[in-house]
PDB file of C-alpha atoms in Angstrom:
ATOM      1  CA  UNK O1043      31.110 122.926 -36.851  1.00 31.00           C
ATOM      2  CA  UNK O1044      29.787 123.591 -33.360  1.00 31.00           C
ATOM      3  CA  UNK O1045      26.212 124.311 -32.325  1.00 30.00           C
ATOM      4  CA  UNK O1046      25.739 126.757 -29.448  1.00 30.00           C
ATOM      5  CA  UNK O1047      23.975 125.194 -26.493  1.00 31.00           C
ATOM      6  CA  UNK O1048      23.423 128.199 -24.268  1.00 30.00           C
ATOM      7  CA  UNK O1049      19.650 128.370 -24.633  1.00 32.00           C
ATOM      8  CA  UNK O1050      18.155 125.693 -26.906  1.00 35.00           C
ATOM      9  CA  UNK O1051      15.897 127.047 -29.626  1.00 37.00           C
ATOM     10  CA  UNK O1052      12.573 125.363 -30.434  1.00 43.00           C
ATOM     11  CA  UNK O1053      13.245 122.372 -32.671  1.00 43.00           C
ATOM     12  CA  UNK O1054      11.839 122.213 -36.198  1.00 48.00           C
ATOM     13  CA  UNK O1055       9.029 119.656 -36.483  1.00 50.00           C
ATOM     14  CA  UNK O1056      11.238 117.288 -38.504  1.00 77.00           C
ATOM     15  CA  UNK O1057      13.643 116.864 -35.552  1.00 86.00           C
ATOM     16  CA  UNK O1058      12.450 114.112 -33.162  1.00 86.00           C
ATOM     17  CA  UNK O1059      11.759 115.451 -29.670  1.00 88.00           C
ATOM     18  CA  UNK O1060      14.264 114.464 -27.002  1.00 90.00           C
ATOM     19  CA  UNK O1061      14.586 115.502 -23.349  1.00 87.00           C
ATOM     20  CA  UNK O1062      18.240 115.554 -22.191  1.00 90.00           C
ATOM     21  CA  UNK O1063      18.996 114.156 -18.755  1.00 87.00           C
ATOM     22  CA  UNK O1064      22.540 115.517 -18.672  1.00 89.00           C
ATOM     23  CA  UNK O1065      25.166 116.787 -21.082  1.00 94.00           C
ATOM     24  CA  UNK O1066      24.746 113.969 -23.617  1.00 96.00           C
ATOM     25  CA  UNK O1067      23.860 116.353 -26.465  1.00 96.00           C
ATOM     26  CA  UNK O1068      27.052 118.351 -25.915  1.00 96.00           C
ATOM     27  CA  UNK O1069      29.099 115.149 -25.722  1.00 97.00           C
ATOM     28  CA  UNK O1070      27.592 113.874 -28.967  1.00 97.00           C
ATOM     29  CA  UNK O1071      28.347 117.112 -30.794  1.00 97.00           C
ATOM     30  CA  UNK O1072      31.905 117.166 -29.471  1.00 97.00           C
ATOM     31  CA  UNK O1073      32.466 113.560 -30.569  1.00 97.00           C
ATOM     32  CA  UNK O1074      31.092 114.316 -34.026  1.00 96.00           C
ATOM     33  CA  UNK O1075      33.182 117.469 -34.390  1.00 96.00           C
ATOM     34  CA  UNK O1076      36.369 115.599 -33.418  1.00 96.00           C
ATOM     35  CA  UNK O1077      35.473 112.503 -35.497  1.00 95.00           C
ATOM     36  CA  UNK O1078      35.286 110.177 -32.491  1.00 97.00           C
ATOM     37  CA  UNK O1079      33.219 106.959 -32.415  1.00 97.00           C
ATOM     38  CA  UNK O1080      30.500 106.858 -29.770  1.00 98.00           C
ATOM     39  CA  UNK O1081      29.163 104.063 -27.558  1.00 97.00           C
ATOM     40  CA  UNK O1082      25.760 104.376 -25.868  1.00 97.00           C
ATOM     41  CA  UNK O1083      24.938 101.979 -23.054  1.00 94.00           C
ATOM     42  CA  UNK O1084      21.826 101.651 -20.941  1.00 91.00           C
ATOM     43  CA  UNK O1085      18.648  99.636 -20.348  1.00 89.00           C
ATOM     44  CA  UNK O1086      16.178  98.774 -23.065  1.00 87.00           C
ATOM     45  CA  UNK O1087      13.720 101.540 -23.912  1.00 87.00           C
ATOM     46  CA  UNK O1088      15.472 104.345 -22.037  1.00 90.00           C
ATOM     47  CA  UNK O1089      15.833 106.573 -25.114  1.00 91.00           C
ATOM     48  CA  UNK O1090      19.151 105.628 -26.762  1.00 94.00           C
ATOM     49  CA  UNK O1091      17.716 105.210 -30.252  1.00 94.00           C
ATOM     50  CA  UNK O1092      15.524 108.318 -29.961  1.00 93.00           C
ATOM     51  CA  UNK O1093      18.635 110.239 -28.893  1.00 96.00           C
ATOM     52  CA  UNK O1094      20.548 109.116 -31.994  1.00 97.00           C
ATOM     53  CA  UNK O1095      17.674 110.083 -34.317  1.00 95.00           C
ATOM     54  CA  UNK O1096      17.384 113.444 -32.557  1.00 96.00           C
ATOM     55  CA  UNK O1097      21.081 114.233 -32.874  1.00 96.00           C
ATOM     56  CA  UNK O1098      21.341 113.083 -36.480  1.00 95.00           C
ATOM     57  CA  UNK O1099      18.470 115.386 -37.454  1.00 95.00           C
ATOM     58  CA  UNK O1100      19.816 118.214 -35.329  1.00 94.00           C
ATOM     59  CA  UNK O1101      23.216 118.032 -37.029  1.00 94.00           C
ATOM     60  CA  UNK O1102      21.743 117.428 -40.477  1.00 93.00           C
ATOM     61  CA  UNK O1103      23.411 114.022 -40.861  1.00 93.00           C
ATOM     62  CA  UNK O1104      22.064 111.188 -43.010  1.00 94.00           C
ATOM     63  CA  UNK O1105      21.323 108.247 -40.699  1.00 95.00           C
ATOM     64  CA  UNK O1106      21.592 104.497 -41.335  1.00 95.00           C
ATOM     65  CA  UNK O1107      20.273 102.346 -38.481  1.00 95.00           C
ATOM     66  CA  UNK O1108      21.110  98.655 -38.219  1.00 96.00           C
ATOM     67  CA  UNK O1109      19.407  96.467 -35.606  1.00 94.00           C
ATOM     68  CA  UNK O1110      22.025  93.852 -34.794  1.00 93.00           C
ATOM     69  CA  UNK O1111      21.088  90.197 -34.347  1.00 91.00           C
ATOM     70  CA  UNK O1112      22.670  86.746 -34.097  1.00 91.00           C
ATOM     71  CA  UNK O1113      22.930  86.288 -37.858  1.00 92.00           C
ATOM     72  CA  UNK O1114      24.319  89.748 -38.659  1.00 93.00           C
ATOM     73  CA  UNK O1115      27.717  89.376 -40.341  1.00 92.00           C
ATOM     74  CA  UNK O1116      30.381  91.819 -41.433  1.00 93.00           C
ATOM     75  CA  UNK O1117      29.226  91.352 -45.037  1.00 93.00           C
ATOM     76  CA  UNK O1118      25.756  92.610 -44.068  1.00 94.00           C
ATOM     77  CA  UNK O1119      27.402  95.892 -43.071  1.00 95.00           C
ATOM     78  CA  UNK O1120      30.101  96.221 -45.728  1.00 96.00           C
ATOM     79  CA  UNK O1121      28.325  94.793 -48.787  1.00 95.00           C
ATOM     80  CA  UNK O1122      28.397  91.824 -51.135  1.00 92.00           C
ATOM     81  CA  UNK O1123      28.271  90.810 -54.774  1.00 90.00           C
ATOM     82  CA  UNK O1124      24.729  90.256 -56.087  1.00 90.00           C
ATOM     83  CA  UNK O1125      23.251  89.103 -59.364  1.00 87.00           C
ATOM     84  CA  UNK O1126      21.443  91.893 -61.209  1.00 83.00           C
ATOM     85  CA  UNK O1127      20.122  91.413 -64.712  1.00 81.00           C
ATOM     86  CA  UNK O1128      22.504  88.540 -65.323  1.00 81.00           C
ATOM     87  CA  UNK O1129      25.533  90.521 -64.128  1.00 87.00           C
ATOM     88  CA  UNK O1130      27.394  90.234 -60.838  1.00 89.00           C
ATOM     89  CA  UNK O1131      27.643  93.660 -59.204  1.00 92.00           C
ATOM     90  CA  UNK O1132      28.967  94.883 -55.902  1.00 92.00           C
ATOM     91  CA  UNK O1133      26.364  96.463 -53.615  1.00 93.00           C
ATOM     92  CA  UNK O1134      27.518  98.544 -50.651  1.00 94.00           C
ATOM     93  CA  UNK O1135      26.135  97.759 -47.210  1.00 95.00           C
ATOM     94  CA  UNK O1136      24.922 100.512 -44.850  1.00 95.00           C
ATOM     95  CA  UNK O1137      28.301 100.935 -43.161  1.00 96.00           C
ATOM     96  CA  UNK O1138      30.160 101.256 -46.468  1.00 96.00           C
ATOM     97  CA  UNK O1139      27.602 103.762 -47.763  1.00 95.00           C
ATOM     98  CA  UNK O1140      28.101 105.943 -44.695  1.00 96.00           C
ATOM     99  CA  UNK O1141      31.899 105.714 -44.972  1.00 96.00           C
ATOM    100  CA  UNK O1142      31.843 106.629 -48.679  1.00 95.00           C
ATOM    101  CA  UNK O1143      29.271 109.397 -48.556  1.00 94.00           C
ATOM    102  CA  UNK O1144      29.404 110.659 -44.973  1.00 95.00           C
ATOM    103  CA  UNK O1145      26.682 110.403 -42.392  1.00 94.00           C
ATOM    104  CA  UNK O1146      25.913 108.546 -39.214  1.00 96.00           C
ATOM    105  CA  UNK O1147      25.855 104.750 -39.026  1.00 97.00           C
ATOM    106  CA  UNK O1148      24.108 103.481 -35.883  1.00 97.00           C
ATOM    107  CA  UNK O1149      24.494  99.845 -34.833  1.00 97.00           C
ATOM    108  CA  UNK O1150      21.843  99.070 -32.221  1.00 96.00           C
ATOM    109  CA  UNK O1151      22.666  96.282 -29.710  1.00 93.00           C
ATOM    110  CA  UNK O1152      26.115  95.661 -31.138  1.00 93.00           C
ATOM    111  CA  UNK O1153      26.763  92.668 -28.844  1.00 90.00           C
ATOM    112  CA  UNK O1154      24.081  90.702 -30.686  1.00 90.00           C
ATOM    113  CA  UNK O1155      26.106  90.708 -33.925  1.00 90.00           C
ATOM    114  CA  UNK O1156      28.651  88.054 -34.867  1.00 89.00           C
ATOM    115  CA  UNK O1157      32.244  88.475 -33.745  1.00 86.00           C
ATOM    116  CA  UNK O1158      33.555  89.311 -37.224  1.00 88.00           C
ATOM    117  CA  UNK O1159      31.641  92.623 -37.059  1.00 91.00           C
ATOM    118  CA  UNK O1160      33.981  93.978 -34.375  1.00 89.00           C
ATOM    119  CA  UNK O1161      36.984  93.159 -36.579  1.00 89.00           C
ATOM    120  CA  UNK O1162      35.538  95.313 -39.379  1.00 93.00           C
ATOM    121  CA  UNK O1163      34.839  98.194 -37.003  1.00 94.00           C
ATOM    122  CA  UNK O1164      38.278  98.378 -35.389  1.00 94.00           C
ATOM    123  CA  UNK O1165      40.127 100.257 -38.184  1.00 95.00           C
ATOM    124  CA  UNK O1166      37.226 102.736 -38.322  1.00 95.00           C
ATOM    125  CA  UNK O1167      37.461 103.485 -34.610  1.00 95.00           C
ATOM    126  CA  UNK O1168      41.052 104.665 -34.371  1.00 92.00           C
ATOM    127  CA  UNK O1169      42.996 107.460 -36.030  1.00 91.00           C
ATOM    128  CA  UNK O1170      43.074 105.596 -39.368  1.00 93.00           C
ATOM    129  CA  UNK O1171      39.300 105.814 -39.948  1.00 96.00           C
ATOM    130  CA  UNK O1172      39.529 103.315 -42.796  1.00 96.00           C
ATOM    131  CA  UNK O1173      37.350 100.470 -44.027  1.00 96.00           C
ATOM    132  CA  UNK O1174      39.172  97.682 -45.905  1.00 94.00           C
ATOM    133  CA  UNK O1175      36.952  95.878 -48.422  1.00 94.00           C
ATOM    134  CA  UNK O1176      38.758  92.639 -49.119  1.00 89.00           C
ATOM    135  CA  UNK O1177      36.328  91.476 -51.810  1.00 88.00           C
ATOM    136  CA  UNK O1178      36.746  94.596 -53.939  1.00 91.00           C
ATOM    137  CA  UNK O1179      40.340  95.360 -52.972  1.00 91.00           C
ATOM    138  CA  UNK O1180      39.374  98.847 -51.820  1.00 93.00           C
ATOM    139  CA  UNK O1181      40.712 100.692 -48.821  1.00 95.00           C
ATOM    140  CA  UNK O1182      38.116 103.359 -48.046  1.00 95.00           C
ATOM    141  CA  UNK O1183      38.954 106.429 -46.016  1.00 96.00           C
ATOM    142  CA  UNK O1184      35.956 107.690 -44.077  1.00 96.00           C
ATOM    143  CA  UNK O1185      34.508 111.003 -45.184  1.00 95.00           C
ATOM    144  CA  UNK O1186      34.924 113.865 -42.676  1.00 93.00           C
ATOM    145  CA  UNK O1187      31.171 113.765 -41.992  1.00 93.00           C
ATOM    146  CA  UNK O1188      31.154 110.049 -41.136  1.00 96.00           C
ATOM    147  CA  UNK O1189      30.353 109.013 -37.556  1.00 97.00           C
ATOM    148  CA  UNK O1190      29.967 105.553 -36.033  1.00 98.00           C
ATOM    149  CA  UNK O1191      27.607 105.109 -33.076  1.00 98.00           C
ATOM    150  CA  UNK O1192      26.893 101.776 -31.394  1.00 97.00           C
ATOM    151  CA  UNK O1193      24.690 100.848 -28.446  1.00 95.00           C
ATOM    152  CA  UNK O1194      24.107  97.945 -26.115  1.00 91.00           C
ATOM    153  CA  UNK O1195      22.324  96.989 -22.921  1.00 88.00           C
ATOM    154  CA  UNK O1196      24.884  95.960 -20.257  1.00 85.00           C
ATOM    155  CA  UNK O1197      22.118  94.102 -18.401  1.00 70.00           C
ATOM    156  CA  UNK O1198      21.870  91.568 -21.229  1.00 64.00           C
ATOM    157  CA  UNK O1199      25.560  90.764 -21.375  1.00 57.00           C
ATOM    158  CA  UNK O1200      26.864  87.320 -20.524  1.00 53.00           C
ATOM    159  CA  UNK O1201      30.089  85.427 -21.119  1.00 45.00           C
ATOM    160  CA  UNK O1202      28.991  84.472 -24.624  1.00 54.00           C
ATOM    161  CA  UNK O1203      27.763  87.955 -25.548  1.00 68.00           C
ATOM    162  CA  UNK O1204      29.918  90.686 -24.121  1.00 75.00           C
ATOM    163  CA  UNK O1205      31.635  93.685 -25.621  1.00 81.00           C
ATOM    164  CA  UNK O1206      35.351  93.051 -25.300  1.00 84.00           C
ATOM    165  CA  UNK O1207      37.458  95.671 -23.497  1.00 87.00           C
ATOM    166  CA  UNK O1208      39.584  96.006 -26.640  1.00 88.00           C
ATOM    167  CA  UNK O1209      36.440  97.113 -28.495  1.00 90.00           C
ATOM    168  CA  UNK O1210      34.897  99.240 -25.713  1.00 91.00           C
ATOM    169  CA  UNK O1211      38.085 101.246 -25.345  1.00 93.00           C
ATOM    170  CA  UNK O1212      37.873 102.398 -28.943  1.00 95.00           C
ATOM    171  CA  UNK O1213      34.767 104.482 -28.186  1.00 97.00           C
ATOM    172  CA  UNK O1214      33.776 107.532 -26.227  1.00 97.00           C
ATOM    173  CA  UNK O1215      30.932 106.269 -24.048  1.00 96.00           C
ATOM    174  CA  UNK O1216      27.726 107.763 -22.658  1.00 96.00           C
ATOM    175  CA  UNK O1217      25.704 105.918 -20.041  1.00 95.00           C
ATOM    176  CA  UNK O1218      21.926 106.241 -20.216  1.00 94.00           C
ATOM    177  CA  UNK O1219      19.257 105.542 -17.640  1.00 92.00           C
ATOM    178  CA  UNK O1220      15.583 106.310 -17.251  1.00 92.00           C
ATOM    179  CA  UNK O1221      14.628 109.941 -16.761  1.00 92.00           C
ATOM    180  CA  UNK O1222      13.875 111.367 -13.311  1.00 93.00           C
ATOM    181  CA  UNK O1223      10.251 110.864 -12.350  1.00 95.00           C
ATOM    182  CA  UNK O1224       8.894 114.321 -13.202  1.00 95.00           C
ATOM    183  CA  UNK O1225      10.686 114.399 -16.551  1.00 94.00           C
ATOM    184  CA  UNK O1226       9.468 110.929 -17.459  1.00 96.00           C
ATOM    185  CA  UNK O1227       5.896 111.919 -16.624  1.00 97.00           C
ATOM    186  CA  UNK O1228       6.196 114.932 -18.937  1.00 95.00           C
ATOM    187  CA  UNK O1229       7.673 112.853 -21.776  1.00 94.00           C
ATOM    188  CA  UNK O1230       5.068 110.083 -21.542  1.00 96.00           C
ATOM    189  CA  UNK O1231       2.263 112.637 -21.397  1.00 97.00           C
ATOM    190  CA  UNK O1232       3.619 114.493 -24.426  1.00 94.00           C
ATOM    191  CA  UNK O1233       4.128 111.321 -26.477  1.00 94.00           C
ATOM    192  CA  UNK O1234       0.784 109.707 -25.619  1.00 96.00           C
ATOM    193  CA  UNK O1235      -1.595 112.660 -25.214  1.00 96.00           C
ATOM    194  CA  UNK O1236      -2.664 111.478 -21.751  1.00 97.00           C
ATOM    195  CA  UNK O1237      -2.622 114.238 -19.142  1.00 96.00           C
ATOM    196  CA  UNK O1238       0.195 114.253 -16.583  1.00 97.00           C
ATOM    197  CA  UNK O1239      -2.086 113.591 -13.600  1.00 96.00           C
ATOM    198  CA  UNK O1240      -3.118 110.264 -15.130  1.00 97.00           C
ATOM    199  CA  UNK O1241       0.404 109.429 -16.300  1.00 97.00           C
ATOM    200  CA  UNK O1242       1.945 109.946 -12.849  1.00 97.00           C
ATOM    201  CA  UNK O1243       0.643 106.646 -11.318  1.00 97.00           C
ATOM    202  CA  UNK O1244       1.893 104.736 -14.377  1.00 97.00           C
ATOM    203  CA  UNK O1245       5.393 106.138 -13.949  1.00 97.00           C
ATOM    204  CA  UNK O1246       5.307 105.340 -10.227  1.00 97.00           C
ATOM    205  CA  UNK O1247       4.321 101.773 -11.061  1.00 96.00           C
ATOM    206  CA  UNK O1248       7.141 101.521 -13.606  1.00 95.00           C
ATOM    207  CA  UNK O1249       9.664 102.689 -11.013  1.00 95.00           C
ATOM    208  CA  UNK O1250       8.483 100.022  -8.565  1.00 93.00           C
ATOM    209  CA  UNK O1251       8.658  97.304 -11.211  1.00 92.00           C
ATOM    210  CA  UNK O1252      12.142  98.430 -12.244  1.00 91.00           C
ATOM    211  CA  UNK O1253      13.255  97.868  -8.673  1.00 89.00           C
ATOM    212  CA  UNK O1254      12.484  94.165  -9.214  1.00 87.00           C
ATOM    213  CA  UNK O1255      15.020  93.869 -12.046  1.00 80.00           C
ATOM    214  CA  UNK O1256      17.496  91.128 -11.263  1.00 72.00           C
ATOM    215  CA  UNK O1257      15.104  89.459  -8.842  1.00 76.00           C
ATOM    216  CA  UNK O1258      11.808  88.451 -10.405  1.00 73.00           C
ATOM    217  CA  UNK O1259      12.404  90.260 -13.696  1.00 80.00           C
ATOM    218  CA  UNK O1260      15.197  90.237 -16.264  1.00 79.00           C
ATOM    219  CA  UNK O1261      14.371  93.766 -17.366  1.00 82.00           C
ATOM    220  CA  UNK O1262      12.269  96.633 -16.038  1.00 86.00           C
ATOM    221  CA  UNK O1263       9.500  98.642 -17.679  1.00 93.00           C
ATOM    222  CA  UNK O1264      10.816 100.828 -20.479  1.00 93.00           C
ATOM    223  CA  UNK O1265       9.688 104.377 -21.168  1.00 94.00           C
ATOM    224  CA  UNK O1266       8.527 103.039 -24.525  1.00 93.00           C
ATOM    225  CA  UNK O1267       6.099 100.653 -22.802  1.00 95.00           C
ATOM    226  CA  UNK O1268       4.860 103.491 -20.618  1.00 97.00           C
ATOM    227  CA  UNK O1269       4.024 105.491 -23.740  1.00 96.00           C
ATOM    228  CA  UNK O1270       2.183 102.469 -25.167  1.00 97.00           C
ATOM    229  CA  UNK O1271       0.211 102.047 -21.948  1.00 97.00           C
ATOM    230  CA  UNK O1272      -0.706 105.728 -21.705  1.00 98.00           C
ATOM    231  CA  UNK O1273      -1.723 105.738 -25.389  1.00 98.00           C
ATOM    232  CA  UNK O1274      -4.084 102.813 -24.809  1.00 98.00           C
ATOM    233  CA  UNK O1275      -5.652 104.601 -21.852  1.00 97.00           C
ATOM    234  CA  UNK O1276      -5.961 107.813 -23.832  1.00 97.00           C
ATOM    235  CA  UNK O1277      -7.789 105.870 -26.550  1.00 97.00           C
ATOM    236  CA  UNK O1278     -10.388 104.741 -23.996  1.00 97.00           C
ATOM    237  CA  UNK O1279      -9.111 101.353 -22.803  1.00 97.00           C
ATOM    238  CA  UNK O1280      -9.695 100.733 -19.077  1.00 96.00           C
ATOM    239  CA  UNK O1281      -6.597 101.481 -17.010  1.00 96.00           C
ATOM    240  CA  UNK O1282      -6.143  97.975 -15.624  1.00 94.00           C
ATOM    241  CA  UNK O1283      -6.487  96.409 -19.071  1.00 96.00           C
ATOM    242  CA  UNK O1284      -3.924  98.819 -20.504  1.00 97.00           C
ATOM    243  CA  UNK O1285      -1.523  98.204 -17.612  1.00 97.00           C
ATOM    244  CA  UNK O1286      -1.775  94.457 -17.990  1.00 96.00           C
ATOM    245  CA  UNK O1287      -1.322  94.541 -21.778  1.00 97.00           C
ATOM    246  CA  UNK O1288       1.501  97.095 -21.902  1.00 96.00           C
ATOM    247  CA  UNK O1289       3.318  96.876 -18.563  1.00 95.00           C
ATOM    248  CA  UNK O1290       2.796  93.339 -17.249  1.00 95.00           C
ATOM    249  CA  UNK O1291       2.472  90.869 -20.121  1.00 95.00           C
ATOM    250  CA  UNK O1292       5.592  92.082 -22.016  1.00 94.00           C
ATOM    251  CA  UNK O1293       7.767  91.557 -18.910  1.00 92.00           C
ATOM    252  CA  UNK O1294       7.219  87.893 -18.087  1.00 91.00           C
ATOM    253  CA  UNK O1295       5.522  84.644 -19.050  1.00 91.00           C
ATOM    254  CA  UNK O1296       5.768  83.137 -15.548  1.00 91.00           C
ATOM    255  CA  UNK O1297       2.259  82.890 -13.987  1.00 92.00           C
ATOM    256  CA  UNK O1298       3.500  83.405 -10.413  1.00 92.00           C
ATOM    257  CA  UNK O1299       5.593  86.432 -11.322  1.00 91.00           C
ATOM    258  CA  UNK O1300       2.764  87.844 -13.422  1.00 92.00           C
ATOM    259  CA  UNK O1301       0.334  87.506 -10.518  1.00 93.00           C
ATOM    260  CA  UNK O1302       2.754  89.311  -8.202  1.00 92.00           C
ATOM    261  CA  UNK O1303       3.192  92.146 -10.701  1.00 93.00           C
ATOM    262  CA  UNK O1304      -0.562  92.521 -11.090  1.00 93.00           C
ATOM    263  CA  UNK O1305      -0.871  92.761  -7.318  1.00 93.00           C
ATOM    264  CA  UNK O1306       1.696  95.572  -7.280  1.00 92.00           C
ATOM    265  CA  UNK O1307      -0.111  97.290 -10.152  1.00 94.00           C
ATOM    266  CA  UNK O1308      -3.486  97.110  -8.401  1.00 93.00           C
ATOM    267  CA  UNK O1309      -1.965  98.747  -5.331  1.00 92.00           C
ATOM    268  CA  UNK O1310      -0.493 101.643  -7.318  1.00 92.00           C
ATOM    269  CA  UNK O1311      -2.865 102.291 -10.217  1.00 88.00           C
ATOM    270  CA  UNK O1312      -6.557 102.814  -9.583  1.00 67.00           C
TER     271      UNK O1312
END
């Protein structure tokens, strides 16, 4: 199944809005058509998760989203035996459900999960497309409509939490970044209801703060935070209060850094 991309038609209201910055929609569709696993990488809040929700709805795929964390194990994805009404029954995890029934399984921030998760994913990300369930003795073959998508933020990687080359090379990869200025203004305005003229200084401020990433800040302002800030302003909160609450406080707890960011904000946003 291939969807023509010559001139995009207006999306039905149930499909989340998404503004492409390149050919990522075409790449996603090609990967899904050819049953290839997909890796999305890019900074926090740049639209990776929105993109996945958009494409799942656009292709009519059921979507299971798992936010990975330090305690996430392979069993959380595949399933486990549970007591129900005095009986012990096997309950499929989200990954197993998607493999059995078809659909998209999205693992957000895959590097946060425990190492045994990668071992489970490997046989699903090559030509075998199988999921061995040791506890039940099953060897599941993925349905034709199954697709695995994972994401991570390369900026957060360290020696203890890094995606191994042997895992990365099992995926087709798309790199994400923040939208160009004019596009980001349009998106933030559309999402928040604040007019573009008032959103423009917020986006300019975000771009200046992002330039500090790796120096005074671990991470820059996300588009998500910009939408929060613009929404607060649109609801009547004073601009400087909204900027401080949505664009400054979430970035740092260091008083000196916070004061410097506020100084930058006061110079950019009236």
